[in-house]
CSV table of C-alpha atoms in Angstrom, one decimal:
chain,number,residue,atom,x,y,z
H,1,MET,CA,108.5,100.2,123.4
H,2,ALA,CA,109.3,103.2,125.4
H,3,GLY,CA,110.5,104.8,122.4
H,4,LEU,CA,107.7,104.1,120.8
H,5,ALA,CA,105.6,105.9,123.1
H,6,THR,CA,107.4,108.5,123.5
H,7,GLY,CA,107.4,109.1,119.9
H,8,CYS,CA,103.6,109.3,119.4
H,9,ILE,CA,103.6,112.2,122.2
H,10,ILE,CA,106.3,114.5,120.5
H,11,PHE,CA,105.8,114.0,116.7
H,12,ILE,CA,102.1,113.8,116.3
H,13,PRO,CA,101.3,117.3,117.8
H,14,ILE,CA,104.1,118.6,115.3
H,15,ALA,CA,102.0,117.0,112.5
H,16,LEU,CA,99.5,119.0,113.2
H,17,ARG,CA,101.0,122.4,113.1
H,18,ILE,CA,103.5,121.8,110.0
H,19,GLY,CA,101.9,119.0,108.1
H,20,ARG,CA,102.4,115.5,107.8
H,21,ARG,CA,105.0,115.2,105.0
H,22,PRO,CA,107.8,116.8,107.0
H,23,VAL,CA,107.2,114.6,109.5
H,24,TYR,CA,107.2,111.5,107.6
H,25,LEU,CA,110.2,112.4,105.8
H,26,VAL,CA,112.4,113.8,109.1
H,27,THR,CA,111.5,110.5,110.7
H,28,SER,CA,112.3,108.2,107.8
H,29,LEU,CA,115.7,110.0,107.8
H,30,ILE,CA,116.4,109.2,111.3
H,31,MET,CA,115.1,105.4,110.6
H,32,PHE,CA,117.9,105.5,108.3
H,33,GLY,CA,120.5,106.7,110.5
H,34,ALA,CA,119.3,104.2,113.1
H,35,GLY,CA,120.1,101.4,110.5
H,36,ALA,CA,122.9,102.4,109.9
H,37,TRP,CA,124.0,102.5,113.6
H,38,GLN,CA,122.8,98.9,114.1
H,39,ALA,CA,124.6,97.7,111.8
H,40,GLU,CA,128.0,98.9,113.2
H,41,THR,CA,126.6,98.7,116.6
H,42,HIS,CA,129.3,97.0,119.0
H,43,THR,CA,128.2,97.4,122.7
H,44,VAL,CA,125.1,97.0,124.7
H,45,GLY,CA,124.9,100.7,125.2
H,46,ASP,CA,124.9,101.3,121.0
H,47,MET,CA,122.0,99.0,120.9
H,48,ILE,CA,120.1,100.7,123.7
H,49,GLY,CA,120.7,103.8,122.3
H,50,MET,CA,119.7,102.9,118.7
H,51,ASN,CA,116.6,100.9,119.5
H,52,THR,CA,115.3,104.1,121.6
H,53,ILE,CA,116.1,106.2,118.6
H,54,ALA,CA,114.4,104.0,116.1
H,55,GLY,CA,111.1,103.7,118.6
H,56,ILE,CA,110.9,107.5,118.5
H,57,ALA,CA,111.0,107.7,115.1
H,58,GLY,CA,109.0,104.8,114.2
H,59,ALA,CA,105.8,105.8,116.2
H,60,VAL,CA,105.1,107.8,113.4
H,61,ASN,CA,104.1,104.5,111.5
H,62,GLU,CA,101.9,103.5,114.4
H,63,ALA,CA,100.1,106.9,114.7
H,64,LEU,CA,100.2,109.3,112.2
H,65,PHE,CA,99.0,106.8,109.2
H,66,GLN,CA,95.7,107.0,111.2
H,67,VAL,CA,95.1,110.7,110.3
H,68,THR,CA,96.3,110.1,106.6
H,69,VAL,CA,93.7,107.4,106.3
H,70,THR,CA,91.0,109.8,108.1
H,71,GLU,CA,92.0,112.7,105.4
H,72,LEU,CA,92.2,110.7,102.5
H,73,PHE,CA,89.2,108.2,102.0
H,74,PHE,CA,85.5,107.8,102.9
H,75,VAL,CA,84.1,105.7,105.8
H,76,HIS,CA,83.2,102.6,103.9
H,77,GLN,CA,86.9,102.8,102.9
H,78,ARG,CA,89.1,103.2,105.5
H,79,GLY,CA,88.7,99.5,106.6
H,80,THR,CA,90.1,98.6,103.6
H,81,MET,CA,92.8,101.4,103.4
H,82,ASN,CA,93.7,100.3,107.3
H,83,GLY,CA,93.6,96.6,106.5
H,84,ILE,CA,96.3,97.4,103.7
H,85,TYR,CA,98.2,99.4,106.0
H,86,PHE,CA,98.2,96.5,108.1
H,87,MET,CA,99.1,93.9,105.8
H,88,MET,CA,102.1,96.1,104.7
H,89,VAL,CA,103.3,96.4,108.5
H,90,LEU,CA,102.7,92.9,108.8
H,91,VAL,CA,105.1,91.9,105.6
H,92,GLY,CA,107.9,94.0,107.2
H,93,ASN,CA,107.0,92.3,110.8
H,94,TYR,CA,106.6,88.6,109.8
H,95,LEU,CA,108.9,88.1,106.4
H,96,GLY,CA,111.7,90.5,107.4
H,97,PRO,CA,112.8,88.0,110.3
H,98,VAL,CA,112.5,85.4,107.7
H,99,TYR,CA,114.8,87.0,105.0
H,100,GLY,CA,117.1,88.3,108.0
H,101,GLY,CA,117.4,85.0,108.9
H,102,GLN,CA,118.7,83.8,105.3
H,103,VAL,CA,120.9,86.9,105.0
H,104,ALA,CA,122.5,86.3,108.6
H,105,VAL,CA,123.4,82.4,107.8
H,106,THR,CA,124.9,83.4,104.3
H,107,MET,CA,126.1,86.7,104.9
H,108,GLY,CA,126.3,87.7,109.0
H,109,TRP,CA,124.2,89.3,111.1
H,110,ARG,CA,125.2,92.6,110.1
H,111,TRP,CA,124.6,92.6,106.4
H,112,ALA,CA,121.0,92.0,107.6
H,113,CYS,CA,120.5,95.3,109.3
H,114,TRP,CA,122.3,96.9,105.8
H,115,SER,CA,120.1,95.4,103.8
H,116,ALA,CA,117.5,97.1,105.8
H,117,THR,CA,119.0,100.2,106.1
H,118,VAL,CA,119.4,100.6,102.3
H,119,PHE,CA,115.6,99.8,101.3
H,120,THR,CA,114.7,102.3,104.1
H,121,GLY,CA,117.0,105.1,102.4
H,122,ILE,CA,115.3,104.2,98.6
H,123,VAL,CA,111.6,104.6,100.2
H,124,THR,CA,112.9,107.9,101.8
H,125,VAL,CA,114.0,109.4,98.1
H,126,LEU,CA,110.8,107.7,97.0
H,127,MET,CA,108.6,109.9,99.3
H,128,PHE,CA,110.7,112.8,99.3
H,129,PHE,CA,109.6,113.2,95.1
H,130,PHE,CA,106.1,111.5,95.4
H,131,LEU,CA,104.5,111.9,99.1
H,132,GLU,CA,102.2,114.4,98.7
H,133,GLU,CA,100.9,116.6,101.6
H,134,THR,CA,97.0,115.6,102.9
H,135,LYS,CA,96.9,118.3,105.6
H,136,TYR,CA,93.8,120.5,104.0
H,137,ILE,CA,93.8,124.5,105.1
H,138,PRO,CA,90.0,125.6,103.6
H,139,ALA,CA,90.6,128.6,101.6
H,140,PRO,CA,88.3,131.7,102.0
H,141,LEU,CA,85.1,131.4,100.3
H,142,ASN,CA,83.2,134.1,98.5
H,143,GLY,CA,85.4,136.7,100.4
H,144,HIS,CA,85.4,135.3,103.8
H,145,ASP,CA,88.4,134.3,105.4
H,146,PRO,CA,87.7,131.6,107.7
H,147,ARG,CA,90.8,132.4,109.9
H,148,VAL,CA,88.6,135.3,110.9
H,149,THR,CA,86.0,134.4,113.3
H,150,THR,CA,82.8,136.7,113.4
H,151,SER,CA,80.7,137.6,116.2
H,152,SER,CA,77.9,135.1,116.5
H,153,PRO,CA,74.4,137.3,117.3
H,154,THR,CA,73.0,136.6,120.7
H,155,ASP,CA,69.3,135.6,121.7
H,156,ASN,CA,68.2,138.9,121.8
H,157,GLU,CA,68.8,139.6,118.2
H,158,PHE,CA,67.2,136.8,116.5
H,159,SER,CA,63.6,137.8,115.6
H,160,LYS,CA,60.6,135.9,116.9
H,161,ILE,CA,59.0,133.4,113.9
H,162,ASN,CA,55.3,132.9,114.4
H,163,SER,CA,53.7,130.4,112.2
H,164,THR,CA,49.7,131.1,111.2
H,165,ALA,CA,49.6,129.0,108.1
H,166,LYS,CA,46.9,126.0,108.8
H,167,THR,CA,47.5,124.3,105.4
H,168,PRO,CA,49.2,121.6,105.7
H,169,LEU,CA,52.2,121.1,103.6
H,170,PRO,CA,51.4,119.3,100.4
H,171,ASN,CA,53.0,115.3,100.6
H,172,ASP,CA,55.6,114.5,98.0
H,173,SER,CA,54.8,112.1,95.4
H,174,PRO,CA,57.1,108.9,95.2
H,175,ALA,CA,58.1,110.1,91.7
H,176,SER,CA,59.4,113.5,93.4
H,177,VAL,CA,61.0,111.5,96.1
H,178,ASP,CA,63.1,109.2,93.6
H,179,SER,CA,63.8,112.0,91.8
H,180,MET,CA,65.4,113.7,94.7
H,181,ASP,CA,67.0,110.5,95.9
H,182,GLN,CA,68.9,110.2,92.3
H,183,GLN,CA,70.0,113.9,92.6
H,184,SER,CA,71.3,113.3,96.0
H,185,ASP,CA,73.0,110.0,94.7
H,186,THR,CA,74.9,112.1,91.9
H,187,VAL,CA,78.1,113.4,92.6
H,188,GLU,CA,79.5,115.9,90.4
H,189,ILE,CA,82.5,116.9,90.3
H,190,ASP,CA,84.2,120.9,88.9
H,191,HIS,CA,86.9,120.2,87.0
H,192,SER,CA,87.3,123.9,86.3
H,193,ILE,CA,89.2,124.1,89.7
H,194,PRO,CA,92.6,123.8,89.1
H,195,MET,CA,94.9,121.3,90.9
H,196,ASN,CA,97.8,122.5,93.1
H,197,SER,CA,101.2,122.7,91.9
H,198,TYR,CA,103.8,119.7,91.9
H,199,TRP,CA,105.6,122.0,94.3
H,200,LYS,CA,102.6,123.1,96.6
H,201,ARG,CA,101.5,119.5,96.7
H,202,HIS,CA,104.9,118.6,97.9
H,203,ALA,CA,105.9,121.4,100.2
H,204,LEU,CA,108.3,120.8,103.2
H,205,LEU,CA,106.3,122.7,105.4
H,206,THR,CA,102.1,123.6,105.2
H,207,LEU,CA,101.6,125.8,108.3
H,208,ASP,CA,98.0,126.0,109.3
H,209,LYS,CA,97.2,129.5,110.3
H,210,HIS,CA,93.6,129.1,111.5
H,211,GLU,CA,93.1,131.3,114.0
H,212,SER,CA,91.6,128.6,116.6
H,213,THR,CA,94.9,126.6,115.8
H,214,GLN,CA,96.8,129.3,116.5
H,215,LYS,CA,95.4,129.6,120.2
H,216,ARG,CA,96.2,126.3,120.8
H,217,THR,CA,99.6,126.1,122.3
H,218,PHE,CA,102.0,123.0,121.9
H,219,TRP,CA,101.4,121.8,125.2
H,220,ARG,CA,97.6,121.6,125.0
H,221,ASP,CA,98.2,119.1,121.9
H,222,VAL,CA,100.0,117.0,124.2
H,223,TYR,CA,98.4,116.6,127.4
H,224,GLU,CA,94.7,116.7,125.9
H,225,PRO,CA,94.8,113.5,124.0
H,226,PHE,CA,95.5,111.8,127.9
H,227,GLN,CA,92.2,113.7,128.7
H,228,LEU,CA,90.3,112.2,125.5
H,229,LEU,CA,91.7,108.5,126.3
H,230,ALA,CA,90.2,108.8,130.0
H,231,THR,CA,86.7,110.5,128.7
H,232,PHE,CA,85.8,108.5,125.5
H,233,PRO,CA,84.8,104.9,126.0
H,234,ALA,CA,86.0,104.2,122.3
H,235,VAL,CA,89.1,105.9,122.4
H,236,MET,CA,89.7,103.6,125.6
H,237,PHE,CA,88.5,100.6,123.7
H,238,ALA,CA,90.9,100.9,120.8
H,239,ALA,CA,93.7,102.0,122.9
H,240,LEU,CA,93.6,98.6,124.9
H,241,GLN,CA,93.1,96.3,121.7
H,242,TYR,CA,95.1,97.9,119.8
H,243,GLY,CA,98.2,98.1,122.5
H,244,TRP,CA,97.4,94.6,123.4
H,245,SER,CA,97.9,93.5,119.2
H,246,ILE,CA,101.4,95.3,119.5
H,247,ALA,CA,102.1,93.6,122.6
H,248,MET,CA,101.3,90.1,121.0
H,249,LEU,CA,103.5,91.2,118.1
H,250,ALA,CA,106.6,91.8,120.2
H,251,ILE,CA,106.0,88.9,122.7
H,252,LEU,CA,106.1,87.0,119.4
H,253,ALA,CA,109.1,88.2,118.0
H,254,VAL,CA,111.1,87.7,121.6
H,255,THR,CA,109.9,84.2,122.3
H,256,GLN,CA,110.7,83.1,119.0
H,257,SER,CA,114.3,84.2,118.9
H,258,SER,CA,114.9,83.1,122.4
H,259,LEU,CA,113.2,79.7,122.9
H,260,TYR,CA,113.3,78.2,119.1
H,261,SER,CA,117.2,78.6,119.3
H,262,ILE,CA,117.4,76.3,122.3
H,263,PRO,CA,116.7,72.7,122.7
H,264,PRO,CA,114.4,70.9,122.4
H,265,TYR,CA,113.9,73.2,118.8
H,266,ASN,CA,117.6,74.1,118.6
H,267,PHE,CA,116.8,76.3,115.2
H,268,THR,CA,119.3,77.7,113.3
H,269,ALA,CA,118.9,81.6,112.6
H,270,ALA,CA,117.2,80.6,109.4
H,271,GLY,CA,114.8,78.4,110.8
H,272,VAL,CA,113.9,80.9,113.5
H,273,GLY,CA,112.9,83.6,111.0
H,274,ASN,CA,111.1,80.9,109.3
H,275,MET,CA,108.8,80.6,112.3
H,276,ASN,CA,107.3,84.2,111.4
H,277,ILE,CA,105.6,82.9,108.5
H,278,PRO,CA,102.2,81.2,110.2
H,279,PRO,CA,101.4,84.4,111.9
H,280,PHE,CA,102.3,86.6,108.9
H,281,ILE,CA,99.5,84.3,107.0
H,282,GLY,CA,97.3,84.6,109.6
H,283,ALA,CA,97.5,88.2,109.8
H,284,ILE,CA,96.9,89.0,106.1
H,285,LEU,CA,93.5,86.9,106.6
H,286,GLY,CA,93.1,88.9,109.5
H,287,ALA,CA,93.4,91.7,107.7
H,288,ILE,CA,91.1,91.1,104.8
H,289,PHE,CA,88.6,90.0,107.4
H,290,GLY,CA,89.0,93.0,109.4
H,291,GLY,CA,89.4,95.4,106.2
H,292,PRO,CA,87.2,94.7,103.1
H,293,LEU,CA,84.9,92.0,104.8
H,294,VAL,CA,83.6,94.5,107.4
H,295,ASP,CA,83.2,97.8,104.8
H,296,TRP,CA,81.1,95.2,102.9
H,297,SER,CA,79.2,94.5,106.1
H,298,ILE,CA,78.5,98.0,107.3
H,299,VAL,CA,77.3,98.8,103.9
H,300,GLN,CA,74.9,96.1,104.1
H,301,ILE,CA,73.7,96.6,107.3
H,302,ALA,CA,73.2,100.7,106.7
H,303,LYS,CA,71.1,99.4,103.6
H,304,ARG,CA,69.1,97.2,105.8
H,305,ARG,CA,69.0,100.4,108.0
H,306,GLY,CA,67.4,102.9,105.4
H,307,GLY,CA,71.1,104.4,104.8
H,308,ILE,CA,72.1,104.9,108.8
H,309,TYR,CA,75.6,104.1,109.6
H,310,GLU,CA,76.3,103.5,113.1
H,311,PRO,CA,80.4,103.0,114.2
H,312,GLU,CA,79.1,100.2,116.5
H,313,THR,CA,78.1,98.1,113.3
H,314,ARG,CA,81.8,97.1,112.9
H,315,LEU,CA,82.1,95.7,116.3
H,316,TRP,CA,79.4,93.0,115.5
H,317,LEU,CA,81.9,90.7,113.9
H,318,PHE,CA,85.0,91.4,116.1
H,319,LEU,CA,83.7,88.4,118.4
H,320,VAL,CA,86.1,86.5,115.3
H,321,PRO,CA,89.3,88.2,116.0
H,322,GLY,CA,88.7,88.3,119.7
H,323,LEU,CA,88.3,84.4,119.9
H,324,SER,CA,90.9,83.8,117.8
H,325,MET,CA,93.6,85.7,119.8
H,326,THR,CA,92.2,83.9,122.9
H,327,ILE,CA,93.0,80.5,121.2
H,328,GLY,CA,96.4,81.5,119.7
H,329,CYS,CA,97.8,82.8,123.1
H,330,LEU,CA,96.8,79.5,124.8
H,331,MET,CA,97.8,77.3,122.3
H,332,TYR,CA,101.3,78.8,121.3
H,333,GLY,CA,102.3,79.5,124.8
H,334,LEU,CA,101.1,76.0,126.8
H,335,THR,CA,102.6,74.2,123.7
H,336,ILE,CA,106.0,75.8,123.3
H,337,ALA,CA,106.2,75.6,127.1
H,338,LYS,CA,105.9,72.2,127.2
H,339,GLY,CA,108.3,71.3,124.4
H,340,MET,CA,105.5,70.0,121.9
H,341,PRO,CA,105.8,69.4,118.3
H,342,TRP,CA,106.6,72.9,116.7
H,343,ILE,CA,103.7,72.4,114.1
H,344,ILE,CA,101.4,73.2,117.1
H,345,ASN,CA,103.4,76.3,117.9
H,346,ALA,CA,103.0,77.8,114.7
H,347,VAL,CA,99.3,77.2,114.4
H,348,GLY,CA,98.9,79.3,117.5
H,349,ALA,CA,101.2,82.1,116.4
H,350,GLY,CA,98.5,81.9,113.0
H,351,PHE,CA,95.5,82.3,115.2
H,352,ILE,CA,97.6,85.3,117.0
H,353,GLY,CA,98.4,86.9,113.3
H,354,PHE,CA,95.0,86.9,112.4
H,355,ALA,CA,93.9,88.4,115.8
H,356,ILE,CA,96.3,91.2,115.2
H,357,GLY,CA,95.5,92.0,111.7
H,358,GLY,CA,91.7,92.2,112.2
H,359,GLY,CA,91.0,93.0,115.8
H,360,GLY,CA,93.7,96.1,115.3
H,361,ASP,CA,91.8,97.3,111.9
H,362,MET,CA,88.6,96.9,113.1
H,363,SER,CA,89.3,98.9,116.6
H,364,LEU,CA,91.0,101.7,115.1
H,365,THR,CA,88.3,101.8,112.2
H,366,PHE,CA,85.8,102.1,114.8
H,367,LEU,CA,88.0,105.0,116.3
H,368,GLN,CA,88.2,106.6,113.5
H,369,ASP,CA,84.2,106.8,112.8
H,370,SER,CA,83.1,107.2,116.2
H,371,HIS,CA,85.1,110.8,116.9
H,372,GLU,CA,86.3,111.6,113.3
H,373,HIS,CA,86.4,115.3,114.8
H,374,ALA,CA,89.0,114.5,117.5
H,375,SER,CA,90.8,111.9,115.2
H,376,TYR,CA,93.9,113.9,115.2
H,377,PRO,CA,94.8,113.9,119.1
H,378,ASN,CA,93.5,110.5,119.4
H,379,SER,CA,95.7,108.9,117.0
H,380,ASN,CA,98.3,108.9,119.3
H,381,ARG,CA,96.9,106.9,122.0
H,382,PRO,CA,96.6,103.5,120.7
H,383,ALA,CA,99.8,103.3,119.5
H,384,MET,CA,101.1,104.6,123.1
H,385,VAL,CA,99.2,102.5,125.2
């Protein structure tokens, strides 16, 4: 967890300067090496070192994806895309131990690590050939280079405008208003604009030479998110909610492996792994709730408000995962402490999984919508907390 928090501080500022693709590729290679190290670990020092390096590299998975989602998708799509991301992450978190438990029983625990390493290597190769850069640098328009700033006129240079017309402006007819609305709803794509070449879309480096970026120091990108964390309530809210979700994810993993293997449960490694199925089911349902369902609800609310959308409307349904987390923590913690039947623990873990999938999705999407202009520096604060 310490490596995870540290990696957020290191890699996000780098991704803002050289592009997302190289950071994804480098950290994926680091994870590949950490997996091989884990499979051949023999001492406690090996385990600590491997986990630290894996945590630093894995921070990109927890933070940079928010930047990618913001760059690729519209407001009404982000909840769904974040939900899909959470579903994929939770598949690995919860079904990975199920698979690992079966492999550990049949082939030994080292093969469980090697199989994950092989999968990481395959994904890294696919990323190298198919993962495109999402960092966008505006091209010069009409001979104007956006990297060159121009001096703005002072107040004295603006001419004073006096209106002497007494004739009221004509009212638009309903037909003309409908025509304007129809035109505004029509989105035209200029297909004459050529697509970037394969090599440009898959460049290893995408340097931002914008003047404002050049003036920013690397250390400013490091410490500025801490200022935003203490300044904007939406950032603090998302950080606490997402941080608590990650904490509960770790608590479930630790308690299941340490408590289900001893009396009164005495589960085998495969049985301990199977106890991740209930929170996985809950997490999938939570991701669907916090993603597509909430996206649909904000569109309906915006229609009733005449097309006006406010990010806070995403939180109208936040009470559901909030109550689910409370119920799940009490049901899981109290029943496992008293040695009650495992099925009750499993139901509580399912409630926790629902809260992780739904609450994490809703809080991060709320942050993206509230401060889109500052979503890049904000992206590493929730994961760090």
